[in-house]
Amino acid sequence: MATQLIMTVGTNALPIWVAWYHLKGKLKQPVKVQFIYTNDTEPQRDSLRRFCDNAQFGTDIKTSPGDPSTVRGDIRKQILNCLDQKTTHLHVHYTSGTKVMGVETVSAIEERIANKACLNLETTYLDPRGDKGPRLLSRTNVYQEDARMGVKPTLDRIANLNGFTPAPFTHEYWNREDSRWIRDEKLAPAELDRDQEADGNNVIDSMRRGVWGAMDPTHFEYAAYVALNQALEAIKAANSERSNYRIYHNVFVRRTSADQRDRIFELDVVAVLGYQILVVSCTLETGPAAIKEKGMEVILRSRQLGGDEAQAIVLCKGYSEITERVEKELYDEIGSAGRPLRIWGTNKWIKLQNEFKQYLRNDLHWH
């Protein structure tokens, strides 16, 4: 008995890796992996081959993203006509790739094995909308109720699977005042030290008392980090299975193929929940235009780093009527089926840790 695991590859490699991680030990052994990809998704296929540790790979199939007859023909020739005699199970995972790739792959296999009792077919999909977190499920079975569970929170792997590289790296930029290139060594993502945590707690204390005044922007970021970390620790204390998270301050990122002078971006606070990315962007701006610009930037950057399931929060100094309006405008413009972005203003400051805790529990189902 053996399983042929067939996975369609799209522009986001992370959910495919997550599916492989959970399926590899639950399918009939041994498991051979084949990827179905296109010219445009060859880099994602290559990343998956690097990060699917100890996988036994078959010959991958390059096909068309949109021509049904081509996809069907490729599946017949390169999978169904080349099955190992020991193969008793075919398993298609179709979270990624085009609809044509998923539909034609499954239908071609169903057609060919219709009268073959010796072959079984199962399909799975990673559903990010589960009421207990993102679920890995088939037509008849839930393989993993929350696909984040058990996954080691590794920022490098998540970024690399999405085509980006976090610091440390060297960045060069043009300094107009001196008319010369500046060489800047960007450090690895950091966790706050005791002094920084103390500064963050001081800001949180000021928030609770409503004494805001002039606030240091960096200490404001520390406060966001501390409050989010306290919320995560409180959830972990109630459920030890929620210990697979990491949180960082000052995460510098650039495209994997970039050179030293290409653009980089910086994220203020990043939490990794298993494999899901949560970014908190901090600003002391109060006007709707500036807050909206920050929101557009952080949702783009969070998705670049963490893929489609990434979530983002803008923590700002705007009043609730402004933040609610900006959030609604951004929701309409993003056009997402979910709510991947929140805009939090001063009404959230008084009980910031509790706000994070409720958000993690109710919105991200991290509890």
PDB file of N, CA and C in Angstrom, residues 106-202:
ATOM      1  N   VAL A 106      -8.783  16.571 -10.499  1.00  0.00           N
ATOM      2  CA  VAL A 106      -9.676  15.647  -9.794  1.00  0.00           C
ATOM      3  C   VAL A 106     -10.559  14.887 -10.769  1.00  0.00           C
ATOM      4  N   SER A 107     -11.140  15.591 -11.740  1.00  0.00           N
ATOM      5  CA  SER A 107     -12.074  14.917 -12.659  1.00  0.00           C
ATOM      6  C   SER A 107     -11.353  13.900 -13.543  1.00  0.00           C
ATOM      7  N   ALA A 108     -10.130  14.201 -13.973  1.00  0.00           N
ATOM      8  CA  ALA A 108      -9.376  13.249 -14.798  1.00  0.00           C
ATOM      9  C   ALA A 108      -9.077  11.974 -14.023  1.00  0.00           C
ATOM     10  N   ILE A 109      -8.734  12.143 -12.747  1.00  0.00           N
ATOM     11  CA  ILE A 109      -8.431  10.962 -11.927  1.00  0.00           C
ATOM     12  C   ILE A 109      -9.709  10.164 -11.663  1.00  0.00           C
ATOM     13  N   GLU A 110     -10.811  10.862 -11.344  1.00  0.00           N
ATOM     14  CA  GLU A 110     -12.071  10.160 -11.087  1.00  0.00           C
ATOM     15  C   GLU A 110     -12.515   9.361 -12.320  1.00  0.00           C
ATOM     16  N   GLU A 111     -12.351   9.955 -13.467  1.00  0.00           N
ATOM     17  CA  GLU A 111     -12.738   9.287 -14.708  1.00  0.00           C
ATOM     18  C   GLU A 111     -11.930   8.018 -14.947  1.00  0.00           C
ATOM     19  N   ARG A 112     -10.631   8.091 -14.698  1.00  0.00           N
ATOM     20  CA  ARG A 112      -9.747   6.973 -15.008  1.00  0.00           C
ATOM     21  C   ARG A 112      -9.878   5.819 -14.002  1.00  0.00           C
ATOM     22  N   ILE A 113     -10.161   6.104 -12.749  1.00  0.00           N
ATOM     23  CA  ILE A 113     -10.182   5.050 -11.736  1.00  0.00           C
ATOM     24  C   ILE A 113     -11.598   4.591 -11.409  1.00  0.00           C
ATOM     25  N   ALA A 114     -12.576   5.050 -12.185  1.00  0.00           N
ATOM     26  CA  ALA A 114     -13.983   4.760 -11.868  1.00  0.00           C
ATOM     27  C   ALA A 114     -14.240   3.265 -11.681  1.00  0.00           C
ATOM     28  N   ASN A 115     -13.608   2.435 -12.464  1.00  0.00           N
ATOM     29  CA  ASN A 115     -13.863   0.986 -12.396  1.00  0.00           C
ATOM     30  C   ASN A 115     -12.691   0.207 -11.802  1.00  0.00           C
ATOM     31  N   LYS A 116     -11.828   0.913 -11.076  1.00  0.00           N
ATOM     32  CA  LYS A 116     -10.661   0.256 -10.486  1.00  0.00           C
ATOM     33  C   LYS A 116     -10.791   0.239  -8.969  1.00  0.00           C
ATOM     34  N   ALA A 117     -11.223  -0.903  -8.457  1.00  0.00           N
ATOM     35  CA  ALA A 117     -11.430  -1.018  -7.014  1.00  0.00           C
ATOM     36  C   ALA A 117     -10.127  -0.954  -6.237  1.00  0.00           C
ATOM     37  N   CYS A 118      -9.000  -1.190  -6.929  1.00  0.00           N
ATOM     38  CA  CYS A 118      -7.704  -1.206  -6.245  1.00  0.00           C
ATOM     39  C   CYS A 118      -7.168   0.187  -5.966  1.00  0.00           C
ATOM     40  N   LEU A 119      -7.804   1.233  -6.515  1.00  0.00           N
ATOM     41  CA  LEU A 119      -7.350   2.603  -6.328  1.00  0.00           C
ATOM     42  C   LEU A 119      -8.409   3.431  -5.614  1.00  0.00           C
ATOM     43  N   ASN A 120      -7.987   4.164  -4.601  1.00  0.00           N
ATOM     44  CA  ASN A 120      -8.881   5.040  -3.854  1.00  0.00           C
ATOM     45  C   ASN A 120      -8.442   6.487  -4.041  1.00  0.00           C
ATOM     46  N   LEU A 121      -9.409   7.384  -4.151  1.00  0.00           N
ATOM     47  CA  LEU A 121      -9.128   8.810  -4.324  1.00  0.00           C
ATOM     48  C   LEU A 121      -9.705   9.605  -3.163  1.00  0.00           C
ATOM     49  N   GLU A 122      -8.880  10.511  -2.629  1.00  0.00           N
ATOM     50  CA  GLU A 122      -9.360  11.445  -1.620  1.00  0.00           C
ATOM     51  C   GLU A 122      -8.830  12.831  -1.970  1.00  0.00           C
ATOM     52  N   THR A 123      -9.611  13.856  -1.649  1.00  0.00           N
ATOM     53  CA  THR A 123      -9.195  15.239  -1.896  1.00  0.00           C
ATOM     54  C   THR A 123      -9.249  16.029  -0.598  1.00  0.00           C
ATOM     55  N   THR A 124      -8.351  17.003  -0.450  1.00  0.00           N
ATOM     56  CA  THR A 124      -8.359  17.865   0.729  1.00  0.00           C
ATOM     57  C   THR A 124      -8.180  19.316   0.325  1.00  0.00           C
ATOM     58  N   TYR A 125      -8.548  20.177   1.276  1.00  0.00           N
ATOM     59  CA  TYR A 125      -8.515  21.622   1.069  1.00  0.00           C
ATOM     60  C   TYR A 125      -8.246  22.277   2.415  1.00  0.00           C
ATOM     61  N   LEU A 126      -7.451  23.339   2.418  1.00  0.00           N
ATOM     62  CA  LEU A 126      -7.180  24.089   3.641  1.00  0.00           C
ATOM     63  C   LEU A 126      -8.150  25.265   3.699  1.00  0.00           C
ATOM     64  N   ASP A 127      -9.093  25.201   4.622  1.00  0.00           N
ATOM     65  CA  ASP A 127     -10.150  26.198   4.732  1.00  0.00           C
ATOM     66  C   ASP A 127      -9.806  27.193   5.833  1.00  0.00           C
ATOM     67  N   PRO A 128      -9.509  28.457   5.504  1.00  0.00           N
ATOM     68  CA  PRO A 128      -9.114  29.425   6.526  1.00  0.00           C
ATOM     69  C   PRO A 128     -10.279  29.957   7.350  1.00  0.00           C
ATOM     70  N   ARG A 129     -11.511  29.564   7.018  1.00  0.00           N
ATOM     71  CA  ARG A 129     -12.683  30.147   7.669  1.00  0.00           C
ATOM     72  C   ARG A 129     -13.300  29.242   8.721  1.00  0.00           C
ATOM     73  N   GLY A 130     -12.573  28.264   9.220  1.00  0.00           N
ATOM     74  CA  GLY A 130     -13.119  27.380  10.245  1.00  0.00           C
ATOM     75  C   GLY A 130     -13.391  28.124  11.539  1.00  0.00           C
ATOM     76  N   ASP A 131     -14.406  27.680  12.291  1.00  0.00           N
ATOM     77  CA  ASP A 131     -14.753  28.377  13.529  1.00  0.00           C
ATOM     78  C   ASP A 131     -13.820  28.031  14.688  1.00  0.00           C
ATOM     79  N   LYS A 132     -12.835  27.156  14.419  1.00  0.00           N
ATOM     80  CA  LYS A 132     -11.809  26.853  15.416  1.00  0.00           C
ATOM     81  C   LYS A 132     -10.416  27.137  14.879  1.00  0.00           C
ATOM     82  N   GLY A 133     -10.362  27.853  13.767  1.00  0.00           N
ATOM     83  CA  GLY A 133      -9.098  28.134  13.107  1.00  0.00           C
ATOM     84  C   GLY A 133      -9.111  27.531  11.719  1.00  0.00           C
ATOM     85  N   PRO A 134      -8.041  27.716  10.939  1.00  0.00           N
ATOM     86  CA  PRO A 134      -7.980  27.150   9.588  1.00  0.00           C
ATOM     87  C   PRO A 134      -7.980  25.625   9.628  1.00  0.00           C
ATOM     88  N   ARG A 135      -8.923  25.000   8.907  1.00  0.00           N
ATOM     89  CA  ARG A 135      -9.099  23.547   8.952  1.00  0.00           C
ATOM     90  C   ARG A 135      -8.555  22.880   7.701  1.00  0.00           C
ATOM     91  N   LEU A 136      -7.965  21.714   7.891  1.00  0.00           N
ATOM     92  CA  LEU A 136      -7.571  20.862   6.775  1.00  0.00           C
ATOM     93  C   LEU A 136      -8.604  19.745   6.686  1.00  0.00           C
ATOM     94  N   LEU A 137      -9.404  19.750   5.606  1.00  0.00           N
ATOM     95  CA  LEU A 137     -10.504  18.802   5.549  1.00  0.00           C
ATOM     96  C   LEU A 137     -10.677  18.190   4.171  1.00  0.00           C
ATOM     97  N   SER A 138     -11.292  16.996   4.172  1.00  0.00           N
ATOM     98  CA  SER A 138     -11.675  16.322   2.945  1.00  0.00           C
ATOM     99  C   SER A 138     -13.192  16.325   2.861  1.00  0.00           C
ATOM    100  N   ARG A 139     -13.737  15.609   1.896  1.00  0.00           N
ATOM    101  CA  ARG A 139     -15.191  15.540   1.774  1.00  0.00           C
ATOM    102  C   ARG A 139     -15.830  14.858   2.980  1.00  0.00           C
ATOM    103  N   THR A 140     -15.115  13.946   3.586  1.00  0.00           N
ATOM    104  CA  THR A 140     -15.701  13.133   4.660  1.00  0.00           C
ATOM    105  C   THR A 140     -14.950  13.212   5.982  1.00  0.00           C
ATOM    106  N   ASN A 141     -13.825  13.922   6.011  1.00  0.00           N
ATOM    107  CA  ASN A 141     -12.962  13.850   7.193  1.00  0.00           C
ATOM    108  C   ASN A 141     -12.301  15.198   7.458  1.00  0.00           C
ATOM    109  N   VAL A 142     -12.145  15.544   8.732  1.00  0.00           N
ATOM    110  CA  VAL A 142     -11.354  16.708   9.119  1.00  0.00           C
ATOM    111  C   VAL A 142      -9.996  16.201   9.582  1.00  0.00           C
ATOM    112  N   TYR A 143      -8.980  16.444   8.781  1.00  0.00           N
ATOM    113  CA  TYR A 143      -7.643  15.962   9.120  1.00  0.00           C
ATOM    114  C   TYR A 143      -7.036  16.761  10.267  1.00  0.00           C
ATOM    115  N   GLN A 144      -7.301  18.062  10.292  1.00  0.00           N
ATOM    116  CA  GLN A 144      -6.744  18.913  11.336  1.00  0.00           C
ATOM    117  C   GLN A 144      -7.722  20.046  11.601  1.00  0.00           C
ATOM    118  N   GLU A 145      -8.243  20.101  12.826  1.00  0.00           N
ATOM    119  CA  GLU A 145      -9.252  21.116  13.167  1.00  0.00           C
ATOM    120  C   GLU A 145      -8.683  22.520  13.119  1.00  0.00           C
ATOM    121  N   ASP A 146      -7.451  22.684  13.584  1.00  0.00           N
ATOM    122  CA  ASP A 146      -6.750  23.962  13.482  1.00  0.00           C
ATOM    123  C   ASP A 146      -5.358  23.669  12.937  1.00  0.00           C
ATOM    124  N   ALA A 147      -5.131  24.039  11.689  1.00  0.00           N
ATOM    125  CA  ALA A 147      -3.877  23.682  11.013  1.00  0.00           C
ATOM    126  C   ALA A 147      -2.669  24.403  11.586  1.00  0.00           C
ATOM    127  N   ARG A 148      -2.879  25.406  12.442  1.00  0.00           N
ATOM    128  CA  ARG A 148      -1.745  26.083  13.084  1.00  0.00           C
ATOM    129  C   ARG A 148      -1.173  25.250  14.224  1.00  0.00           C
ATOM    130  N   MET A 149      -1.971  24.335  14.756  1.00  0.00           N
ATOM    131  CA  MET A 149      -1.546  23.544  15.906  1.00  0.00           C
ATOM    132  C   MET A 149      -0.379  22.640  15.546  1.00  0.00           C
ATOM    133  N   GLY A 150       0.616  22.629  16.404  1.00  0.00           N
ATOM    134  CA  GLY A 150       1.758  21.741  16.219  1.00  0.00           C
ATOM    135  C   GLY A 150       2.820  22.248  15.279  1.00  0.00           C
ATOM    136  N   VAL A 151       2.551  23.354  14.565  1.00  0.00           N
ATOM    137  CA  VAL A 151       3.521  23.889  13.611  1.00  0.00           C
ATOM    138  C   VAL A 151       4.496  24.806  14.342  1.00  0.00           C
ATOM    139  N   LYS A 152       5.777  24.522  14.197  1.00  0.00           N
ATOM    140  CA  LYS A 152       6.787  25.359  14.826  1.00  0.00           C
ATOM    141  C   LYS A 152       6.784  26.742  14.183  1.00  0.00           C
ATOM    142  N   PRO A 153       6.678  27.811  14.986  1.00  0.00           N
ATOM    143  CA  PRO A 153       6.590  29.175  14.424  1.00  0.00           C
ATOM    144  C   PRO A 153       7.944  29.674  13.938  1.00  0.00           C
ATOM    145  N   THR A 154       8.238  29.472  12.674  1.00  0.00           N
ATOM    146  CA  THR A 154       9.542  29.806  12.102  1.00  0.00           C
ATOM    147  C   THR A 154       9.374  30.914  11.076  1.00  0.00           C
ATOM    148  N   LEU A 155       9.767  32.122  11.439  1.00  0.00           N
ATOM    149  CA  LEU A 155       9.569  33.283  10.575  1.00  0.00           C
ATOM    150  C   LEU A 155      10.321  33.153   9.258  1.00  0.00           C
ATOM    151  N   ASP A 156      11.554  32.675   9.306  1.00  0.00           N
ATOM    152  CA  ASP A 156      12.353  32.520   8.081  1.00  0.00           C
ATOM    153  C   ASP A 156      11.652  31.621   7.067  1.00  0.00           C
ATOM    154  N   ARG A 157      11.133  30.490   7.532  1.00  0.00           N
ATOM    155  CA  ARG A 157      10.487  29.546   6.623  1.00  0.00           C
ATOM    156  C   ARG A 157       9.246  30.163   5.988  1.00  0.00           C
ATOM    157  N   ILE A 158       8.433  30.840   6.790  1.00  0.00           N
ATOM    158  CA  ILE A 158       7.215  31.464   6.275  1.00  0.00           C
ATOM    159  C   ILE A 158       7.560  32.498   5.218  1.00  0.00           C
ATOM    160  N   ALA A 159       8.528  33.358   5.539  1.00  0.00           N
ATOM    161  CA  ALA A 159       8.928  34.406   4.590  1.00  0.00           C
ATOM    162  C   ALA A 159       9.503  33.800   3.314  1.00  0.00           C
ATOM    163  N   ASN A 160      10.379  32.817   3.463  1.00  0.00           N
ATOM    164  CA  ASN A 160      11.021  32.203   2.295  1.00  0.00           C
ATOM    165  C   ASN A 160      10.010  31.524   1.381  1.00  0.00           C
ATOM    166  N   LEU A 161       9.010  30.855   1.953  1.00  0.00           N
ATOM    167  CA  LEU A 161       7.989  30.211   1.154  1.00  0.00           C
ATOM    168  C   LEU A 161       7.181  31.223   0.350  1.00  0.00           C
ATOM    169  N   ASN A 162       7.134  32.460   0.830  1.00  0.00           N
ATOM    170  CA  ASN A 162       6.403  33.512   0.123  1.00  0.00           C
ATOM    171  C   ASN A 162       7.325  34.408  -0.703  1.00  0.00           C
ATOM    172  N   GLY A 163       8.598  34.009  -0.838  1.00  0.00           N
ATOM    173  CA  GLY A 163       9.513  34.734  -1.709  1.00  0.00           C
ATOM    174  C   GLY A 163      10.202  35.918  -1.069  1.00  0.00           C
ATOM    175  N   PHE A 164      10.262  35.968   0.273  1.00  0.00           N
ATOM    176  CA  PHE A 164      10.897  37.081   0.966  1.00  0.00           C
ATOM    177  C   PHE A 164      11.922  36.563   1.973  1.00  0.00           C
ATOM    178  N   THR A 165      12.822  37.446   2.369  1.00  0.00           N
ATOM    179  CA  THR A 165      13.881  37.101   3.317  1.00  0.00           C
ATOM    180  C   THR A 165      13.935  38.135   4.425  1.00  0.00           C
ATOM    181  N   PRO A 166      13.797  37.718   5.685  1.00  0.00           N
ATOM    182  CA  PRO A 166      13.956  38.663   6.790  1.00  0.00           C
ATOM    183  C   PRO A 166      15.425  38.875   7.116  1.00  0.00           C
ATOM    184  N   ALA A 167      15.724  40.019   7.754  1.00  0.00           N
ATOM    185  CA  ALA A 167      17.090  40.302   8.179  1.00  0.00           C
ATOM    186  C   ALA A 167      17.562  39.189   9.128  1.00  0.00           C
ATOM    187  N   PRO A 168      18.875  39.005   9.301  1.00  0.00           N
ATOM    188  CA  PRO A 168      19.941  39.983   9.018  1.00  0.00           C
ATOM    189  C   PRO A 168      20.387  40.009   7.558  1.00  0.00           C
ATOM    190  N   PHE A 169      20.611  41.215   7.065  1.00  0.00           N
ATOM    191  CA  PHE A 169      21.207  41.426   5.761  1.00  0.00           C
ATOM    192  C   PHE A 169      21.739  42.856   5.696  1.00  0.00           C
ATOM    193  N   THR A 170      22.509  43.127   4.666  1.00  0.00           N
ATOM    194  CA  THR A 170      23.071  44.455   4.454  1.00  0.00           C
ATOM    195  C   THR A 170      22.189  45.231   3.485  1.00  0.00           C
ATOM    196  N   HIS A 171      21.892  46.477   3.847  1.00  0.00           N
ATOM    197  CA  HIS A 171      21.089  47.337   2.982  1.00  0.00           C
ATOM    198  C   HIS A 171      21.876  48.617   2.700  1.00  0.00           C
ATOM    199  N   GLU A 172      21.889  49.020   1.433  1.00  0.00           N
ATOM    200  CA  GLU A 172      22.542  50.272   1.051  1.00  0.00           C
ATOM    201  C   GLU A 172      21.497  51.253   0.525  1.00  0.00           C
ATOM    202  N   TYR A 173      21.608  52.505   0.973  1.00  0.00           N
ATOM    203  CA  TYR A 173      20.672  53.526   0.500  1.00  0.00           C
ATOM    204  C   TYR A 173      21.422  54.829   0.247  1.00  0.00           C
ATOM    205  N   TRP A 174      20.834  55.647  -0.620  1.00  0.00           N
ATOM    206  CA  TRP A 174      21.466  56.899  -1.019  1.00  0.00           C
ATOM    207  C   TRP A 174      21.137  58.006  -0.029  1.00  0.00           C
ATOM    208  N   ASN A 175      22.175  58.608   0.519  1.00  0.00           N
ATOM    209  CA  ASN A 175      22.007  59.723   1.445  1.00  0.00           C
ATOM    210  C   ASN A 175      22.174  61.033   0.671  1.00  0.00           C
ATOM    211  N   ARG A 176      21.075  61.761   0.505  1.00  0.00           N
ATOM    212  CA  ARG A 176      21.110  62.983  -0.309  1.00  0.00           C
ATOM    213  C   ARG A 176      21.963  64.076   0.322  1.00  0.00           C
ATOM    214  N   GLU A 177      21.943  64.153   1.639  1.00  0.00           N
ATOM    215  CA  GLU A 177      22.706  65.215   2.302  1.00  0.00           C
ATOM    216  C   GLU A 177      24.201  65.066   2.062  1.00  0.00           C
ATOM    217  N   ASP A 178      24.686  63.841   2.138  1.00  0.00           N
ATOM    218  CA  ASP A 178      26.121  63.597   1.951  1.00  0.00           C
ATOM    219  C   ASP A 178      26.471  63.181   0.524  1.00  0.00           C
ATOM    220  N   SER A 179      25.414  62.965  -0.296  1.00  0.00           N
ATOM    221  CA  SER A 179      25.618  62.514  -1.678  1.00  0.00           C
ATOM    222  C   SER A 179      26.502  61.269  -1.749  1.00  0.00           C
ATOM    223  N   ARG A 180      26.114  60.287  -0.982  1.00  0.00           N
ATOM    224  CA  ARG A 180      26.884  59.041  -0.979  1.00  0.00           C
ATOM    225  C   ARG A 180      25.988  57.881  -0.542  1.00  0.00           C
ATOM    226  N   TRP A 181      26.451  56.676  -0.846  1.00  0.00           N
ATOM    227  CA  TRP A 181      25.733  55.479  -0.432  1.00  0.00           C
ATOM    228  C   TRP A 181      26.077  55.139   1.017  1.00  0.00           C
ATOM    229  N   ILE A 182      25.060  54.824   1.803  1.00  0.00           N
ATOM    230  CA  ILE A 182      25.240  54.432   3.201  1.00  0.00           C
ATOM    231  C   ILE A 182      25.012  52.926   3.319  1.00  0.00           C
ATOM    232  N   ARG A 183      25.918  52.290   3.977  1.00  0.00           N
ATOM    233  CA  ARG A 183      25.824  50.841   4.197  1.00  0.00           C
ATOM    234  C   ARG A 183      25.239  50.599   5.590  1.00  0.00           C
ATOM    235  N   ASP A 184      24.085  49.949   5.642  1.00  0.00           N
ATOM    236  CA  ASP A 184      23.370  49.762   6.908  1.00  0.00           C
ATOM    237  C   ASP A 184      23.163  48.269   7.150  1.00  0.00           C
ATOM    238  N   GLU A 185      23.653  47.784   8.277  1.00  0.00           N
ATOM    239  CA  GLU A 185      23.496  46.378   8.623  1.00  0.00           C
ATOM    240  C   GLU A 185      22.184  46.196   9.392  1.00  0.00           C
ATOM    241  N   LYS A 186      21.214  45.556   8.764  1.00  0.00           N
ATOM    242  CA  LYS A 186      19.926  45.305   9.406  1.00  0.00           C
ATOM    243  C   LYS A 186      20.009  44.032  10.242  1.00  0.00           C
ATOM    244  N   LEU A 187      19.582  44.151  11.493  1.00  0.00           N
ATOM    245  CA  LEU A 187      19.714  43.046  12.432  1.00  0.00           C
ATOM    246  C   LEU A 187      18.529  42.093  12.341  1.00  0.00           C
ATOM    247  N   ALA A 188      18.709  40.903  12.896  1.00  0.00           N
ATOM    248  CA  ALA A 188      17.648  39.903  12.910  1.00  0.00           C
ATOM    249  C   ALA A 188      16.471  40.395  13.744  1.00  0.00           C
ATOM    250  N   PRO A 189      15.273  39.891  13.479  1.00  0.00           N
ATOM    251  CA  PRO A 189      14.108  40.264  14.295  1.00  0.00           C
ATOM    252  C   PRO A 189      14.395  40.067  15.775  1.00  0.00           C
ATOM    253  N   ALA A 190      13.978  41.029  16.584  1.00  0.00           N
ATOM    254  CA  ALA A 190      14.368  41.047  17.994  1.00  0.00           C
ATOM    255  C   ALA A 190      13.174  40.845  18.916  1.00  0.00           C
ATOM    256  N   GLU A 191      13.462  40.284  20.080  1.00  0.00           N
ATOM    257  CA  GLU A 191      12.512  40.278  21.178  1.00  0.00           C
ATOM    258  C   GLU A 191      12.945  41.374  22.146  1.00  0.00           C
ATOM    259  N   LEU A 192      11.985  41.999  22.822  1.00  0.00           N
ATOM    260  CA  LEU A 192      12.326  43.120  23.695  1.00  0.00           C
ATOM    261  C   LEU A 192      13.147  42.656  24.898  1.00  0.00           C
ATOM    262  N   ASP A 193      14.105  43.497  25.297  1.00  0.00           N
ATOM    263  CA  ASP A 193      14.830  43.221  26.534  1.00  0.00           C
ATOM    264  C   ASP A 193      14.056  43.838  27.709  1.00  0.00           C
ATOM    265  N   ARG A 194      14.591  43.681  28.906  1.00  0.00           N
ATOM    266  CA  ARG A 194      13.864  44.127  30.105  1.00  0.00           C
ATOM    267  C   ARG A 194      13.639  45.634  30.121  1.00  0.00           C
ATOM    268  N   ASP A 195      14.642  46.387  29.726  1.00  0.00           N
ATOM    269  CA  ASP A 195      14.490  47.845  29.717  1.00  0.00           C
ATOM    270  C   ASP A 195      13.427  48.285  28.715  1.00  0.00           C
ATOM    271  N   GLN A 196      13.420  47.654  27.559  1.00  0.00           N
ATOM    272  CA  GLN A 196      12.420  47.994  26.551  1.00  0.00           C
ATOM    273  C   GLN A 196      11.017  47.607  27.013  1.00  0.00           C
ATOM    274  N   GLU A 197      10.901  46.456  27.666  1.00  0.00           N
ATOM    275  CA  GLU A 197       9.602  46.059  28.212  1.00  0.00           C
ATOM    276  C   GLU A 197       9.139  47.051  29.272  1.00  0.00           C
ATOM    277  N   ALA A 198      10.074  47.535  30.101  1.00  0.00           N
ATOM    278  CA  ALA A 198       9.718  48.519  31.120  1.00  0.00           C
ATOM    279  C   ALA A 198       9.205  49.805  30.479  1.00  0.00           C
ATOM    280  N   ASP A 199       9.866  50.241  29.405  1.00  0.00           N
ATOM    281  CA  ASP A 199       9.392  51.434  28.680  1.00  0.00           C
ATOM    282  C   ASP A 199       7.997  51.197  28.103  1.00  0.00           C
ATOM    283  N   GLY A 200       7.776  50.004  27.583  1.00  0.00           N
ATOM    284  CA  GLY A 200       6.459  49.680  27.042  1.00  0.00           C
ATOM    285  C   GLY A 200       5.390  49.655  28.109  1.00  0.00           C
ATOM    286  N   ASN A 201       5.718  49.094  29.271  1.00  0.00           N
ATOM    287  CA  ASN A 201       4.761  49.062  30.375  1.00  0.00           C
ATOM    288  C   ASN A 201       4.437  50.461  30.884  1.00  0.00           C
ATOM    289  N   ASN A 202       5.427  51.350  30.857  1.00  0.00           N
ATOM    290  CA  ASN A 202       5.176  52.736  31.275  1.00  0.00           C
ATOM    291  C   ASN A 202       4.169  53.408  30.345  1.00  0.00           C
TER     292      ASN A 202
END
